[in-house]
Amino acid sequence: MVYLRRRLSNLVLLSSFLAAGWAMPAAAQVKLEHKRLEGRKTTLHTTMNLKQVLSLAGMNLETNSDRFVITTLQVGKRSADGNLRVDSTTGKMTLTIKLPGGMMLVFDSDDPSKKADIPQLEPILELLRAAAKARTTMVFDKQDELVAVEGLDKASEGLSDDLKGELDPERAKKAAQQELKRLPTDPVKPGDTWSRNSDLDLGSGQVMSFTTEYKYVGEVTEVGKKFDKIESKTTAVSFTIDQNSKLPLRVAKSDLKPTESMETMLFDRAAGEWQHVKGKVRIQGDIEFTINGTPVPGKLDLTIEAEVQRQQ
């Protein structure tokens, strides 16, 4: 957040201008929008760390995960019907998860055939292998609206029906649309704010929903180049489990709050792309679950840290 403090002298000076009939110039507005420049190739490095403590009936279940992904986006040429296709490939994916009970899962796309040390975790590796080799395509229409995500059907071939659901094209399209709509709809000037609602699909019918407030800080210069700076914070969060989920748990009531939240984003207006995004959010609170109708009191302490860096 950027807080503007005006001293008394500033107010007096402003009043004198107004009294003299001077018109103060309005702050310049800028339009921030995604651009898909034909033929452009972009590589992104994404890191994510998750720390979770879920307490069920007084028992703490701790989970830690670290993920690193290199993604390359290749913009094609707009077709005669106005559609534009953007191909996405994964050059590298690593994931380390420490699970309750001392279990650990490690995946590296450089050695995708390595089996899980614990056989029960092998299905997770199957899903990661499919995701790492997937070549997906986002299809934009002539109005530059995302209308489809292709390629996941092929990537999920050979997976069980349960795992195929984790690579659902509609889920992928929704996630991409949410990301694209983070920018403000209208032109903005420093100090302007806007809000967005988004869902984080955690799989198996689990969804964490966020309300985020964004603020346009203004133009900044970093590494000799100008970017538009945006800051945001999460203001509300909720957690649900779909009634059709195969998990034994259901959520009867949740009282979660973002106790720590910060995110800083740099946007390259000329390229129409994010240059750097870094943020952290901590979610804490009570959750009342039910297992076969029996109430189970719980608490959640979840911290997510993520960073996306565009490579020049």
mmCIF file of C-alpha atoms in Angstrom, residues 198-200 207-211 234 236-240:
data_model
loop_
_atom_site.group_PDB
_atom_site.id
_atom_site.type_symbol
_atom_site.label_atom_id
_atom_site.label_comp_id
_atom_site.label_asym_id
_atom_site.label_seq_id
_atom_site.Cartn_x
_atom_site.Cartn_y
_atom_site.Cartn_z
ATOM 1 C CA SER A 198 -10.607 -15.516 -7.612
ATOM 2 C CA ASP A 199 -10.654 -19.238 -6.861
ATOM 3 C CA LEU A 200 -7.640 -21.446 -6.209
ATOM 4 C CA VAL A 207 -11.493 -24.625 -3.536
ATOM 5 C CA MET A 208 -10.026 -21.646 -1.690
ATOM 6 C CA SER A 209 -11.661 -18.353 -2.712
ATOM 7 C CA PHE A 210 -9.960 -14.968 -2.349
ATOM 8 C CA THR A 211 -10.956 -11.324 -2.517
ATOM 9 C CA THR A 234 -5.878 -10.278 0.144
ATOM 10 C CA ALA A 236 -11.035 -12.044 2.497
ATOM 11 C CA VAL A 237 -10.786 -15.814 2.042
ATOM 12 C CA SER A 238 -13.025 -18.874 2.288
ATOM 13 C CA PHE A 239 -12.633 -22.630 1.835
ATOM 14 C CA THR A 240 -15.106 -25.180 0.490
#
